[in-house]
mmCIF file of C-alpha atoms in Angstrom:
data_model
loop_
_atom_site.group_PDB
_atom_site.id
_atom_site.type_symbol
_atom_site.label_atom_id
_atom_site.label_comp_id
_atom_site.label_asym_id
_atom_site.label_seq_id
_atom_site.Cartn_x
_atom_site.Cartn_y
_atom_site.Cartn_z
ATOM 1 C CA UNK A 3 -85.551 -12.178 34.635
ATOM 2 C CA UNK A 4 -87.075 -15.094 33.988
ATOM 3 C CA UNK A 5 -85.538 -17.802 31.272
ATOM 4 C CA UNK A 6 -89.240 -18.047 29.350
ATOM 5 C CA UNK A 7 -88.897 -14.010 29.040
ATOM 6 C CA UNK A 8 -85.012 -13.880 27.686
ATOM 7 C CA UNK A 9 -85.995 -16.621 25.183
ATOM 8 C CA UNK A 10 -88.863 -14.097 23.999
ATOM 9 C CA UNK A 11 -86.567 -11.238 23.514
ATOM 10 C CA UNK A 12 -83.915 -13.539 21.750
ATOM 11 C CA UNK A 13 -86.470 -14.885 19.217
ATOM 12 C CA UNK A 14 -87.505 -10.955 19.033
ATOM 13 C CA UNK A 15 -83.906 -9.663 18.388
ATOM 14 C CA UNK A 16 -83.582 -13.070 15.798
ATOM 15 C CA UNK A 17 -86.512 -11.892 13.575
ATOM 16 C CA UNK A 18 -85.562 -7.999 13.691
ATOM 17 C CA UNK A 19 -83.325 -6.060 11.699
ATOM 18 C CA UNK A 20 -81.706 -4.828 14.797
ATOM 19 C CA UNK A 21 -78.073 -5.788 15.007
ATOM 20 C CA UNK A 22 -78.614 -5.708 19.047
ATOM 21 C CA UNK A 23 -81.163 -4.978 22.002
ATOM 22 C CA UNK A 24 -80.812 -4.052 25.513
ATOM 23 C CA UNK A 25 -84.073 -4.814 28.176
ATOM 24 C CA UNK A 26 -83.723 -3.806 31.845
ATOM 25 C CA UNK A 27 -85.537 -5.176 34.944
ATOM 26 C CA UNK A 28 -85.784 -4.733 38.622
ATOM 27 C CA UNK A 29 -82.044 -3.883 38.581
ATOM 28 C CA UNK A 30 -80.766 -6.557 35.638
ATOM 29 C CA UNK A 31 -79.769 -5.668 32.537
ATOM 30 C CA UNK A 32 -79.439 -8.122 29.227
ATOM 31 C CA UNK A 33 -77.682 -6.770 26.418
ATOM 32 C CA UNK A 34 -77.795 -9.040 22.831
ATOM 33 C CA UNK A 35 -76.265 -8.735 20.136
ATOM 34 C CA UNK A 36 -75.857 -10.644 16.782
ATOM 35 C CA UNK A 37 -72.886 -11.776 15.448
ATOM 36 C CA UNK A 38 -73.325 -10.245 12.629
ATOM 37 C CA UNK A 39 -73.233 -6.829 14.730
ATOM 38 C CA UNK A 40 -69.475 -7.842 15.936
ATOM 39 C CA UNK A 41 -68.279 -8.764 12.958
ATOM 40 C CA UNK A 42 -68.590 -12.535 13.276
ATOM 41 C CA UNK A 43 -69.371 -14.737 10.311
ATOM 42 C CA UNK A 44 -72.567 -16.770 11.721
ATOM 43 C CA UNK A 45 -70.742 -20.373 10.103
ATOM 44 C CA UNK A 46 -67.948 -19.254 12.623
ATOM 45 C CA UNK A 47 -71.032 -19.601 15.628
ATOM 46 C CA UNK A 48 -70.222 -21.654 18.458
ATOM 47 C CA UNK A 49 -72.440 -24.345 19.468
ATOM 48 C CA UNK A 50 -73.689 -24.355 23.247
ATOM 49 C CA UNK A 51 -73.537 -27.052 25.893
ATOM 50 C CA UNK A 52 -74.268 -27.456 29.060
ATOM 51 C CA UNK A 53 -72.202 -27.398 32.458
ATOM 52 C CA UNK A 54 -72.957 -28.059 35.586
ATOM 53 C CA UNK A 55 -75.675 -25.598 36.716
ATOM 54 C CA UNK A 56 -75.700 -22.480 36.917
ATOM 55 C CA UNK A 57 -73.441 -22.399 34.458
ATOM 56 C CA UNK A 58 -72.966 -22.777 30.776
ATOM 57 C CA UNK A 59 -70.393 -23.197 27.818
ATOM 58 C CA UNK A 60 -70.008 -22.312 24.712
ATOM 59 C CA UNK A 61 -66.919 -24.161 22.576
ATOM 60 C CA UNK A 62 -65.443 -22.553 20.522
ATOM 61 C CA UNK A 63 -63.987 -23.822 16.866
ATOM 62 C CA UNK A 64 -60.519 -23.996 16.834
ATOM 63 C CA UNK A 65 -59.534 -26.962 14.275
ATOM 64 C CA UNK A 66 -55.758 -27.276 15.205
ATOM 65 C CA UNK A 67 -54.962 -29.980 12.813
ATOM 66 C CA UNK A 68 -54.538 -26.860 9.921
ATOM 67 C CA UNK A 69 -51.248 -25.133 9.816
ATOM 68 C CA UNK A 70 -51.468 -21.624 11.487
ATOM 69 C CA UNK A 71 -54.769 -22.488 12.620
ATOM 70 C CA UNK A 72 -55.746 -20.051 15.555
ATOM 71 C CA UNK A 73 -58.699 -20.263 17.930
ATOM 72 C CA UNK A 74 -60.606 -17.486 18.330
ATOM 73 C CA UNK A 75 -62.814 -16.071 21.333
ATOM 74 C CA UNK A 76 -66.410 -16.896 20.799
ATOM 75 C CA UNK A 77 -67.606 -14.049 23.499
ATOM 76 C CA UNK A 78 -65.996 -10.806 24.676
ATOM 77 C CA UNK A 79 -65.385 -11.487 28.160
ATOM 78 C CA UNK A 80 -62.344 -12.418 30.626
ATOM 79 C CA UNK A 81 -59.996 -14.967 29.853
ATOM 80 C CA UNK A 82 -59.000 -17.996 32.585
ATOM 81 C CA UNK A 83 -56.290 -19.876 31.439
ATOM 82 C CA UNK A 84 -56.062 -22.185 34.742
ATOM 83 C CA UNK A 85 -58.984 -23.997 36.728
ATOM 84 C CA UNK A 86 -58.273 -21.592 39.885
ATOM 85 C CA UNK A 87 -55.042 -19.168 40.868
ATOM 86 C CA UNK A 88 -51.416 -21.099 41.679
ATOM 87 C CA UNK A 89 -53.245 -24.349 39.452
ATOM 88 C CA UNK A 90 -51.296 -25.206 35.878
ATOM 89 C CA UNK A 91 -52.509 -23.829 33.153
ATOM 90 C CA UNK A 92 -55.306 -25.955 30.851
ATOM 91 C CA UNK A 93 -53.132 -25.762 27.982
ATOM 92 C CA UNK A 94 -49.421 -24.564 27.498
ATOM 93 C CA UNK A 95 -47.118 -23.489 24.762
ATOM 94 C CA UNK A 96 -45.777 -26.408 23.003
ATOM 95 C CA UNK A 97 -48.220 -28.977 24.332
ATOM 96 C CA UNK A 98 -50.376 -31.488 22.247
ATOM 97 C CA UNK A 99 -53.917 -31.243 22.345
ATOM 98 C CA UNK A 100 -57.064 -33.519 21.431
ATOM 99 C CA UNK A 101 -60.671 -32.806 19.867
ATOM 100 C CA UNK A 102 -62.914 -31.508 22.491
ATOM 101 C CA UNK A 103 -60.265 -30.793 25.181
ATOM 102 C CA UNK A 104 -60.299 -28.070 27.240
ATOM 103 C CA UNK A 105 -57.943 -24.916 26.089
ATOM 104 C CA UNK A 106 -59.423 -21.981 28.242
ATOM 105 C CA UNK A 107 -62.608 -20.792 29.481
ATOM 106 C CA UNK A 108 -64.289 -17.216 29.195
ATOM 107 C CA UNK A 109 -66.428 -15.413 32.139
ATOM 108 C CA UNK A 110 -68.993 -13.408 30.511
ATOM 109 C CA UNK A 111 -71.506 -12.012 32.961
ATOM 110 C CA UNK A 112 -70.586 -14.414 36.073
ATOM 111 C CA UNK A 113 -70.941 -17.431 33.366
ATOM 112 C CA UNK A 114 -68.277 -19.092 32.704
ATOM 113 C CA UNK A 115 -67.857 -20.334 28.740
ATOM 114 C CA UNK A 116 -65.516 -23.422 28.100
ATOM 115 C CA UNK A 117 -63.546 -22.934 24.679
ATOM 116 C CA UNK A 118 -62.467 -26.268 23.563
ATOM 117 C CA UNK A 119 -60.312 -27.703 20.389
ATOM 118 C CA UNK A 120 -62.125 -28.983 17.736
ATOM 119 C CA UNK A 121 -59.220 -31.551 16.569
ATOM 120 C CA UNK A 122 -56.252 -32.893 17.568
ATOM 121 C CA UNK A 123 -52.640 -30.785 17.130
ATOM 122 C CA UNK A 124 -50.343 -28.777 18.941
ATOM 123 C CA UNK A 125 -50.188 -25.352 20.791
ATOM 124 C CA UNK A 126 -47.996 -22.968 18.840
ATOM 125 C CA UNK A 127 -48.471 -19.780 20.863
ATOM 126 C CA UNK A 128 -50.981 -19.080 23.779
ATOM 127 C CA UNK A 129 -51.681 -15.475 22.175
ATOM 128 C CA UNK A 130 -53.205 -14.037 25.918
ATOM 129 C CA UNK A 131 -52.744 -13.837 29.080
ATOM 130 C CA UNK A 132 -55.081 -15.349 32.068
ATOM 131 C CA UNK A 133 -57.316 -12.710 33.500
ATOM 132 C CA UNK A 134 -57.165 -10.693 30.207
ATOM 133 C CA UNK A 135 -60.311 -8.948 28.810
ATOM 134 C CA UNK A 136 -60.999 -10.094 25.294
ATOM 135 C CA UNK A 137 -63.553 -9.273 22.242
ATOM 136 C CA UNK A 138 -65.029 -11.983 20.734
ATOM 137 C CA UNK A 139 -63.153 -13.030 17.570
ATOM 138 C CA UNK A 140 -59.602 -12.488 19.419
ATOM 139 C CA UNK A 141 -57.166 -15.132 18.680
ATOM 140 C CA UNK A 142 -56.581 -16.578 21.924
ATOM 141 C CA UNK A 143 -54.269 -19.957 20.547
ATOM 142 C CA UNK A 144 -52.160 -20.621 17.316
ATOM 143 C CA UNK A 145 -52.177 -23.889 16.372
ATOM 144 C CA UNK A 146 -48.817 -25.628 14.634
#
């Protein structure tokens, strides 16, 4: 699929009353869905940036500096809690963290989506486990 046709069918799914839409091609399939659809309020939306290609991020809105605060997943996908197997973990347990810095990233559809804190505080409880499947809107962190 080409990127000109996916931004057609997002801008088609945008000004539909369909909650989502599926389109298959030559053996790919792209499945949207608004957040609306899973339950996500759209002021809770993540905002994209870019990665290094072919990849792409989406950070999600965690603002630790609010007691109880958790972070929640902005994508169902699998959780990676550590840059590759035997590395430490990005965050842990206990830890301080700052605005913008790295806490875990999702792989949704062999893209990998960073999920970074919005403000500085500290890691109460790491609420998954690394390779775990989540749905979007999962707590993944608890903020003290």
């Amino acid at each position: 699929m080409k990127q000109e046709q996916i931004k057609t069918l997002i801008d088609a799914l945008a000004a539909s009353d369909l909650a989502e839409l599926e389109f298959s091609e030559n053996g790919s399939t792209l499945r949207l869905v608004k957040l609306a659809a899973l339950g996500v309020a759209p002021a809770a939306r993540a905002p994209s940036a870019a990665r290094r290609a072919p990849r792409q991020a989406l950070e999600a809105s965690a603002d630790p500096t609010a007691a109880g605060t958790e972070c929640l997943a902005p994508l169902h996908g699998v959780v990676h809690l550590q840059p590759a197997p035997g590395e430490p973990p990005f965050v842990r347990q206990g830890q301080a963290v700052e605005a913008g810095q790295l806490l875990c990233v999702i792989e949704a559809m062999k893209m990998f989506n960073e999920v970074r804190a919005d403000a500085g505080g500290t890691v109460q409880q790491v609420l998954v486990q690394s390779g775990q499947e989540v749905e979007a809107g999962q707590s993944l962190f608890r903020f003290a």
